[in-house]
Short mmCIF file of N, CA, C and O in Angstrom, two decimals:
data_model
loop_
_atom_site.label_atom_id
_atom_site.label_comp_id
_atom_site.label_asym_id
_atom_site.label_seq_id
_atom_site.Cartn_x
_atom_site.Cartn_y
_atom_site.Cartn_z
N MET A 1 113.11 85.68 92.31
CA MET A 1 113.79 86.61 93.14
C MET A 1 113.03 86.68 94.49
O MET A 1 111.85 86.68 94.49
N GLN A 2 113.80 86.71 95.56
CA GLN A 2 113.17 86.83 96.88
C GLN A 2 112.99 88.26 97.22
O GLN A 2 113.83 89.07 96.84
N LEU A 3 112.02 88.59 98.01
CA LEU A 3 111.78 89.93 98.50
C LEU A 3 112.71 90.07 99.74
O LEU A 3 112.43 89.59 100.81
N VAL A 4 113.82 90.69 99.51
CA VAL A 4 114.81 90.84 100.63
C VAL A 4 114.48 91.75 101.67
O VAL A 4 113.79 92.77 101.44
N SER A 5 114.83 91.44 102.86
CA SER A 5 114.47 92.22 104.05
C SER A 5 114.95 93.69 103.97
O SER A 5 114.16 94.61 104.35
N GLU A 6 116.14 93.89 103.53
CA GLU A 6 116.69 95.29 103.39
C GLU A 6 115.81 96.21 102.45
O GLU A 6 115.51 97.32 102.77
N LEU A 7 115.47 95.63 101.33
CA LEU A 7 114.66 96.35 100.33
C LEU A 7 113.34 96.63 100.98
O LEU A 7 112.80 97.74 100.81
N SER A 8 112.75 95.64 101.66
CA SER A 8 111.38 95.79 102.27
C SER A 8 111.51 96.94 103.33
O SER A 8 110.52 97.71 103.45
N LYS A 9 112.56 96.94 104.14
CA LYS A 9 112.69 97.96 105.19
C LYS A 9 112.76 99.31 104.58
O LYS A 9 112.24 100.27 105.12
N LYS A 10 113.49 99.50 103.45
CA LYS A 10 113.53 100.80 102.78
C LYS A 10 112.20 101.27 102.29
O LYS A 10 111.84 102.41 102.44
N ILE A 11 111.46 100.33 101.71
CA ILE A 11 110.11 100.65 101.31
C ILE A 11 109.15 101.12 102.49
O ILE A 11 108.54 102.13 102.37
N ILE A 12 109.22 100.37 103.53
CA ILE A 12 108.42 100.67 104.75
C ILE A 12 108.84 102.06 105.31
O ILE A 12 107.99 102.81 105.67
N LYS A 13 110.12 102.28 105.35
CA LYS A 13 110.61 103.62 105.87
C LYS A 13 110.03 104.74 105.05
O LYS A 13 109.70 105.74 105.57
N GLU A 14 110.05 104.63 103.72
CA GLU A 14 109.54 105.69 102.86
C GLU A 14 107.98 105.80 102.99
O GLU A 14 107.47 106.98 103.05
N VAL A 15 107.28 104.71 103.07
CA VAL A 15 105.86 104.79 103.29
C VAL A 15 105.49 105.44 104.62
O VAL A 15 104.57 106.22 104.66
N GLN A 16 106.23 105.18 105.58
CA GLN A 16 106.02 105.71 106.93
C GLN A 16 106.08 107.23 106.98
O GLN A 16 105.40 107.83 107.75
N LEU A 17 106.84 107.82 106.06
CA LEU A 17 106.96 109.28 105.99
C LEU A 17 105.67 109.95 105.58
O LEU A 17 105.49 111.12 105.83
N VAL A 18 104.82 109.22 104.84
CA VAL A 18 103.64 109.87 104.25
C VAL A 18 102.34 109.29 104.66
O VAL A 18 101.21 109.76 104.34
N MET A 19 102.29 108.23 105.49
CA MET A 19 101.03 107.56 105.93
C MET A 19 101.03 107.38 107.42
O MET A 19 102.14 107.12 108.00
N ASN A 20 99.89 107.42 107.97
CA ASN A 20 99.77 107.13 109.44
C ASN A 20 99.46 105.65 109.75
O ASN A 20 99.67 105.22 110.84
N GLU A 21 98.92 105.00 108.72
CA GLU A 21 98.56 103.60 108.93
C GLU A 21 99.86 102.74 109.04
O GLU A 21 100.89 103.11 108.54
N HIS A 22 99.64 101.58 109.64
CA HIS A 22 100.82 100.64 109.77
C HIS A 22 100.85 99.86 108.57
O HIS A 22 99.92 99.42 107.94
N VAL A 23 102.07 99.47 108.11
CA VAL A 23 102.33 98.71 106.96
C VAL A 23 103.31 97.55 107.32
O VAL A 23 104.19 97.75 108.06
N ILE A 24 103.02 96.41 106.68
CA ILE A 24 103.93 95.21 106.77
C ILE A 24 104.32 94.73 105.39
O ILE A 24 103.51 94.88 104.47
N VAL A 25 105.37 94.01 105.33
CA VAL A 25 105.84 93.19 104.18
C VAL A 25 106.14 91.89 104.76
O VAL A 25 106.88 91.72 105.70
N THR A 26 105.57 90.82 104.08
CA THR A 26 105.90 89.43 104.49
C THR A 26 106.63 88.71 103.44
O THR A 26 106.55 89.04 102.25
N ASP A 27 107.26 87.59 103.88
CA ASP A 27 107.93 86.76 102.84
C ASP A 27 106.86 85.73 102.48
O ASP A 27 105.68 85.78 102.95
N PRO A 28 107.13 84.77 101.49
CA PRO A 28 106.08 83.80 101.04
C PRO A 28 105.52 82.84 102.17
O PRO A 28 104.46 82.31 102.02
N ARG A 29 106.24 82.76 103.33
CA ARG A 29 105.72 81.94 104.38
C ARG A 29 104.77 82.70 105.27
O ARG A 29 104.30 82.06 106.25
N GLY A 30 104.58 83.99 105.10
CA GLY A 30 103.76 84.81 105.92
C GLY A 30 104.44 85.35 107.08
O GLY A 30 103.85 85.81 108.08
N ILE A 31 105.79 85.32 107.11
CA ILE A 31 106.55 85.88 108.18
C ILE A 31 106.84 87.37 107.89
O ILE A 31 107.31 87.70 106.75
N ILE A 32 106.56 88.22 108.81
CA ILE A 32 106.74 89.68 108.61
C ILE A 32 108.23 89.96 108.58
O ILE A 32 108.98 89.65 109.49
N ILE A 33 108.69 90.57 107.44
CA ILE A 33 110.16 90.87 107.33
C ILE A 33 110.42 92.35 107.41
O ILE A 33 111.52 92.80 107.56
N ALA A 34 109.38 93.18 107.36
CA ALA A 34 109.49 94.61 107.58
C ALA A 34 108.13 95.16 108.07
O ALA A 34 107.06 94.65 107.65
N SER A 35 108.19 96.14 108.92
CA SER A 35 106.97 96.68 109.46
C SER A 35 107.24 98.10 110.04
O SER A 35 108.30 98.40 110.47
N THR A 36 106.16 98.89 109.92
CA THR A 36 106.28 100.21 110.60
C THR A 36 106.22 100.00 112.09
O THR A 36 106.64 100.86 112.80
N GLU A 37 105.81 98.88 112.59
CA GLU A 37 105.91 98.44 113.94
C GLU A 37 106.93 97.43 114.12
O GLU A 37 106.75 96.22 113.94
N GLU A 38 108.15 97.77 114.39
CA GLU A 38 109.31 96.97 114.43
C GLU A 38 109.13 95.70 115.32
O GLU A 38 109.60 94.59 114.95
N LYS A 39 108.30 95.81 116.33
CA LYS A 39 108.09 94.62 117.20
C LYS A 39 107.33 93.45 116.50
O LYS A 39 107.38 92.34 116.96
N ARG A 40 106.72 93.69 115.36
CA ARG A 40 106.01 92.68 114.64
C ARG A 40 106.95 91.87 113.72
O ARG A 40 106.52 90.78 113.26
N VAL A 41 108.13 92.35 113.41
CA VAL A 41 109.04 91.69 112.55
C VAL A 41 109.40 90.38 113.05
O VAL A 41 109.70 90.21 114.31
N GLY A 42 109.34 89.34 112.24
CA GLY A 42 109.73 87.96 112.65
C GLY A 42 108.53 87.10 113.05
O GLY A 42 108.67 85.91 113.19
N PHE A 43 107.33 87.73 113.09
CA PHE A 43 106.11 86.95 113.48
C PHE A 43 105.31 86.54 112.33
O PHE A 43 105.32 87.18 111.30
N PHE A 44 104.61 85.49 112.52
CA PHE A 44 103.64 84.94 111.49
C PHE A 44 102.45 85.86 111.29
O PHE A 44 101.85 86.27 112.36
N HIS A 45 102.04 86.03 110.10
CA HIS A 45 100.83 86.76 109.73
C HIS A 45 99.94 85.87 108.92
O HIS A 45 100.20 85.61 107.73
N GLU A 46 98.84 85.38 109.57
CA GLU A 46 98.02 84.39 108.95
C GLU A 46 97.29 85.00 107.71
O GLU A 46 97.06 84.29 106.70
N GLY A 47 96.93 86.27 107.76
CA GLY A 47 96.33 86.89 106.54
C GLY A 47 97.24 86.82 105.39
O GLY A 47 96.79 86.55 104.21
N ALA A 48 98.47 87.19 105.57
CA ALA A 48 99.50 87.19 104.42
C ALA A 48 99.63 85.73 103.94
O ALA A 48 99.72 85.53 102.69
N TRP A 49 99.70 84.77 104.86
CA TRP A 49 99.79 83.39 104.36
C TRP A 49 98.64 82.98 103.54
O TRP A 49 98.79 82.32 102.55
N ASN A 50 97.37 83.42 103.94
CA ASN A 50 96.24 83.14 103.12
C ASN A 50 96.31 83.78 101.75
O ASN A 50 95.94 83.14 100.78
N VAL A 51 96.86 84.98 101.68
CA VAL A 51 97.07 85.68 100.41
C VAL A 51 98.01 84.85 99.49
O VAL A 51 97.72 84.57 98.29
N MET A 52 99.04 84.33 100.02
CA MET A 52 100.06 83.52 99.27
C MET A 52 99.31 82.26 98.73
O MET A 52 99.54 81.85 97.67
N GLN A 53 98.46 81.65 99.57
CA GLN A 53 97.75 80.44 99.15
C GLN A 53 96.75 80.67 98.02
O GLN A 53 96.66 79.90 97.10
N ARG A 54 95.97 81.76 98.26
CA ARG A 54 94.85 81.99 97.29
C ARG A 54 95.32 82.88 96.14
O ARG A 54 94.56 83.01 95.16
N LYS A 55 96.43 83.51 96.23
CA LYS A 55 97.02 84.36 95.20
C LYS A 55 96.05 85.53 94.86
O LYS A 55 95.91 85.89 93.67
N GLN A 56 95.44 86.10 95.90
CA GLN A 56 94.57 87.24 95.68
C GLN A 56 94.46 88.04 96.96
O GLN A 56 94.82 87.60 97.99
N LYS A 57 94.09 89.32 96.72
CA LYS A 57 94.03 90.26 97.88
C LYS A 57 93.01 89.74 98.95
O LYS A 57 92.11 88.99 98.67
N LEU A 58 93.24 90.25 100.16
CA LEU A 58 92.36 89.80 101.29
C LEU A 58 92.00 91.03 102.14
O LEU A 58 92.89 91.76 102.53
N TYR A 59 90.71 91.22 102.26
CA TYR A 59 90.17 92.25 103.19
C TYR A 59 90.05 91.64 104.54
O TYR A 59 89.51 90.51 104.68
N ILE A 60 90.47 92.32 105.53
CA ILE A 60 90.39 91.81 106.92
C ILE A 60 89.55 92.78 107.81
O ILE A 60 90.05 93.85 108.03
N SER A 61 88.39 92.33 108.26
CA SER A 61 87.59 93.14 109.18
C SER A 61 88.09 92.99 110.61
O SER A 61 88.91 92.15 110.92
N LYS A 62 87.53 93.71 111.53
CA LYS A 62 87.89 93.60 112.94
C LYS A 62 87.54 92.24 113.44
O LYS A 62 88.36 91.60 114.15
N LYS A 63 86.40 91.70 112.98
CA LYS A 63 85.99 90.37 113.50
C LYS A 63 86.91 89.31 112.88
O LYS A 63 87.32 88.42 113.66
N GLU A 64 87.26 89.35 111.66
CA GLU A 64 88.22 88.45 111.02
C GLU A 64 89.61 88.54 111.69
O GLU A 64 90.27 87.53 111.93
N ALA A 65 90.05 89.80 111.93
CA ALA A 65 91.32 89.92 112.66
C ALA A 65 91.42 89.28 113.98
O ALA A 65 92.53 88.74 114.33
N ALA A 66 90.29 89.24 114.67
CA ALA A 66 90.28 88.54 115.98
C ALA A 66 90.46 87.03 115.89
O ALA A 66 90.94 86.36 116.77
N ASP A 67 90.13 86.50 114.68
CA ASP A 67 90.20 85.06 114.47
C ASP A 67 91.50 84.55 113.75
O ASP A 67 91.70 83.36 113.70
N LEU A 68 92.28 85.48 113.31
CA LEU A 68 93.53 85.14 112.54
C LEU A 68 94.69 85.49 113.37
O LEU A 68 94.80 86.55 114.06
N LYS A 69 95.72 84.68 113.33
CA LYS A 69 96.93 84.91 114.05
C LYS A 69 97.77 86.07 113.52
O LYS A 69 98.14 86.03 112.33
N GLY A 70 98.22 86.91 114.39
CA GLY A 70 99.16 88.03 114.05
C GLY A 70 98.55 89.03 113.12
O GLY A 70 99.32 89.77 112.41
N VAL A 71 97.24 89.23 113.04
CA VAL A 71 96.59 90.07 112.03
C VAL A 71 95.83 91.27 112.66
O VAL A 71 95.34 91.19 113.84
N LYS A 72 95.84 92.37 111.98
CA LYS A 72 95.07 93.59 112.34
C LYS A 72 94.11 93.81 111.14
O LYS A 72 94.34 93.43 110.02
N PRO A 73 93.07 94.58 111.44
CA PRO A 73 92.12 94.96 110.32
C PRO A 73 92.79 95.75 109.26
O PRO A 73 93.65 96.55 109.57
N GLY A 74 92.49 95.44 107.99
CA GLY A 74 93.08 96.19 106.91
C GLY A 74 93.00 95.36 105.60
O GLY A 74 91.99 94.63 105.40
N ILE A 75 93.98 95.50 104.77
CA ILE A 75 94.01 94.79 103.46
C ILE A 75 95.40 94.22 103.26
O ILE A 75 96.39 94.82 103.70
N ASN A 76 95.45 93.07 102.65
CA ASN A 76 96.69 92.46 102.25
C ASN A 76 96.71 92.17 100.70
O ASN A 76 95.75 91.63 100.23
N LEU A 77 97.79 92.56 100.14
CA LEU A 77 97.92 92.37 98.62
C LEU A 77 99.16 91.61 98.28
O LEU A 77 100.27 91.76 98.86
N PRO A 78 99.09 90.65 97.25
CA PRO A 78 100.23 89.97 96.84
C PRO A 78 101.18 90.82 96.15
O PRO A 78 100.82 91.74 95.35
N ILE A 79 102.48 90.56 96.30
CA ILE A 79 103.54 91.23 95.62
C ILE A 79 104.08 90.29 94.51
O ILE A 79 104.51 89.19 94.93
N SER A 80 104.04 90.73 93.27
CA SER A 80 104.45 89.78 92.21
C SER A 80 105.79 90.24 91.54
O SER A 80 106.06 91.43 91.48
N TYR A 81 106.45 89.22 91.09
CA TYR A 81 107.65 89.44 90.25
C TYR A 81 107.76 88.38 89.25
O TYR A 81 107.78 87.21 89.53
N GLN A 82 107.71 88.79 87.98
CA GLN A 82 107.83 87.86 86.85
C GLN A 82 106.73 86.78 86.96
O GLN A 82 107.04 85.57 86.66
N GLY A 83 105.57 87.10 87.31
CA GLY A 83 104.47 86.13 87.39
C GLY A 83 104.39 85.35 88.68
O GLY A 83 103.43 84.58 88.89
N ASP A 84 105.30 85.47 89.54
CA ASP A 84 105.35 84.69 90.77
C ASP A 84 105.02 85.68 92.02
O ASP A 84 105.45 86.83 91.96
N ILE A 85 104.30 85.16 92.96
CA ILE A 85 104.04 85.97 94.14
C ILE A 85 105.17 85.72 95.09
O ILE A 85 105.45 84.57 95.49
N ILE A 86 105.87 86.81 95.45
CA ILE A 86 107.04 86.64 96.30
C ILE A 86 106.91 87.20 97.65
O ILE A 86 107.81 87.13 98.47
N GLY A 87 105.77 87.73 97.99
CA GLY A 87 105.48 88.32 99.31
C GLY A 87 104.16 88.96 99.33
O GLY A 87 103.40 88.90 98.39
N VAL A 88 103.89 89.61 100.44
CA VAL A 88 102.59 90.26 100.66
C VAL A 88 102.84 91.66 101.31
O VAL A 88 103.73 91.74 102.18
N ILE A 89 102.06 92.64 100.95
CA ILE A 89 102.13 93.93 101.62
C ILE A 89 100.72 94.10 102.29
O ILE A 89 99.69 93.80 101.64
N GLY A 90 100.75 94.59 103.52
CA GLY A 90 99.54 94.81 104.28
C GLY A 90 99.52 96.16 104.83
O GLY A 90 100.47 96.71 105.25
N ILE A 91 98.28 96.72 104.88
CA ILE A 91 98.09 98.04 105.44
C ILE A 91 96.94 97.95 106.39
O ILE A 91 95.84 97.46 106.07
N THR A 92 97.09 98.51 107.63
CA THR A 92 95.95 98.48 108.58
C THR A 92 95.04 99.60 108.23
O THR A 92 95.36 100.60 107.62
N GLY A 93 93.81 99.43 108.79
CA GLY A 93 92.77 100.43 108.61
C GLY A 93 91.47 99.77 107.98
O GLY A 93 91.45 98.53 107.84
N THR A 94 90.53 100.65 107.76
CA THR A 94 89.34 100.14 107.10
C THR A 94 89.69 99.75 105.68
O THR A 94 90.15 100.60 104.96
N PRO A 95 89.45 98.48 105.26
CA PRO A 95 89.93 98.00 104.01
C PRO A 95 89.53 98.88 102.79
O PRO A 95 90.37 99.21 101.97
N GLU A 96 88.28 99.35 102.76
CA GLU A 96 87.83 100.22 101.64
C GLU A 96 88.60 101.55 101.65
O GLU A 96 88.82 102.03 100.65
N ALA A 97 88.92 102.07 102.79
CA ALA A 97 89.60 103.36 102.92
C ALA A 97 91.01 103.26 102.47
O ALA A 97 91.58 104.19 101.88
N VAL A 98 91.69 102.19 102.83
CA VAL A 98 93.17 102.08 102.61
C VAL A 98 93.46 101.39 101.21
O VAL A 98 94.64 101.38 100.85
N GLU A 99 92.49 100.73 100.65
CA GLU A 99 92.80 99.93 99.41
C GLU A 99 93.47 100.77 98.32
O GLU A 99 94.49 100.35 97.77
N PRO A 100 93.04 102.02 98.06
CA PRO A 100 93.80 102.76 96.95
C PRO A 100 95.28 103.02 97.30
O PRO A 100 96.17 102.88 96.45
N PHE A 101 95.52 103.29 98.53
CA PHE A 101 96.96 103.46 99.05
C PHE A 101 97.68 102.19 98.93
O PHE A 101 98.87 102.10 98.51
N ALA A 102 97.03 101.09 99.37
CA ALA A 102 97.72 99.79 99.32
C ALA A 102 98.06 99.37 97.91
O ALA A 102 99.19 98.84 97.69
N ASP A 103 97.25 99.67 96.99
CA ASP A 103 97.46 99.27 95.57
C ASP A 103 98.66 100.10 95.00
O ASP A 103 99.53 99.55 94.27
N ILE A 104 98.67 101.34 95.34
CA ILE A 104 99.80 102.22 94.91
C ILE A 104 101.12 101.68 95.48
O ILE A 104 102.10 101.54 94.78
N ILE A 105 101.06 101.43 96.81
CA ILE A 105 102.34 101.00 97.42
C ILE A 105 102.75 99.59 96.87
O ILE A 105 103.95 99.38 96.62
N ARG A 106 101.84 98.74 96.59
CA ARG A 106 102.14 97.41 95.99
C ARG A 106 102.77 97.63 94.62
O ARG A 106 103.80 96.99 94.34
N ARG A 107 102.21 98.45 93.82
CA ARG A 107 102.72 98.70 92.47
C ARG A 107 104.14 99.35 92.54
O ARG A 107 105.01 98.98 91.79
N LEU A 108 104.32 100.31 93.46
CA LEU A 108 105.64 100.89 93.55
C LEU A 108 106.71 99.88 94.10
O LEU A 108 107.79 99.83 93.65
N THR A 109 106.26 98.97 94.98
CA THR A 109 107.10 97.95 95.52
C THR A 109 107.58 97.01 94.40
O THR A 109 108.74 96.70 94.31
N GLU A 110 106.61 96.60 93.55
CA GLU A 110 106.97 95.79 92.48
C GLU A 110 107.88 96.48 91.43
O GLU A 110 108.83 95.88 90.90
N LEU A 111 107.73 97.73 91.24
CA LEU A 111 108.63 98.53 90.40
C LEU A 111 110.00 98.61 91.00
O LEU A 111 110.97 98.31 90.29
N ILE A 112 110.13 98.82 92.23
CA ILE A 112 111.44 98.90 92.91
C ILE A 112 112.13 97.52 92.86
O ILE A 112 113.29 97.45 92.60
N ILE A 113 111.37 96.51 93.01
CA ILE A 113 111.94 95.08 92.95
C ILE A 113 112.45 94.85 91.53
O ILE A 113 113.57 94.32 91.34
N ARG A 114 111.72 95.22 90.44
CA ARG A 114 112.18 95.05 89.12
C ARG A 114 113.44 95.81 88.86
O ARG A 114 114.37 95.36 88.25
N GLU A 115 113.47 97.03 89.37
CA GLU A 115 114.64 97.90 89.20
C GLU A 115 115.89 97.33 89.94
O GLU A 115 117.02 97.32 89.38
N ALA A 116 115.65 96.85 91.14
CA ALA A 116 116.80 96.24 91.89
C ALA A 116 117.33 95.10 91.20
O ALA A 116 118.51 94.82 91.11
N TYR A 117 116.41 94.22 90.64
CA TYR A 117 116.88 93.05 89.91
C TYR A 117 117.68 93.38 88.67
O TYR A 117 118.64 92.82 88.31
N TYR A 118 117.13 94.44 87.98
CA TYR A 118 117.81 94.90 86.74
C TYR A 118 119.20 95.43 87.05
O TYR A 118 120.19 95.05 86.35
N ILE A 119 119.35 96.22 88.10
CA ILE A 119 120.66 96.71 88.52
C ILE A 119 121.61 95.56 88.93
O ILE A 119 122.75 95.54 88.53
N GLU A 120 121.06 94.64 89.65
CA GLU A 120 121.89 93.49 90.10
C GLU A 120 122.32 92.58 89.00
O GLU A 120 123.44 92.26 88.86
N ALA A 121 121.44 92.40 87.97
CA ALA A 121 121.80 91.60 86.81
C ALA A 121 122.84 92.36 85.90
O ALA A 121 123.69 91.71 85.36
N LYS A 122 122.66 93.64 85.85
CA LYS A 122 123.61 94.47 85.01
C LYS A 122 125.05 94.49 85.61
O LYS A 122 126.02 94.48 84.91
N GLU A 123 125.12 94.45 86.95
CA GLU A 123 126.40 94.44 87.66
C GLU A 123 127.07 93.03 87.45
O GLU A 123 128.15 92.79 87.40
#
């Protein structure tokens, strides 16, 4: 299952209501498909691409952000569906401070994806 843009935008919209940090969702190529900063949509995010390649979360410091294309300091986490990584969710801020929120958002995103797939399959 692909992480569809419309579903990602809905997730971002809901997260934006309760958080001040910026959030992105990327596709497997590292292209931002949804963001609290609309101007970032469609651009490459090297941190997310690295997460897809390594299949593990990535902490990004200010120094590292300066060296990576399209990246801000924060944390990037893989989004999984049935054992496959289908995208990445990223949250700006001090990685240690935003990690608990990032993990919750990632888990809820995966839950929403499973529910959407179940509803689609049922129809």
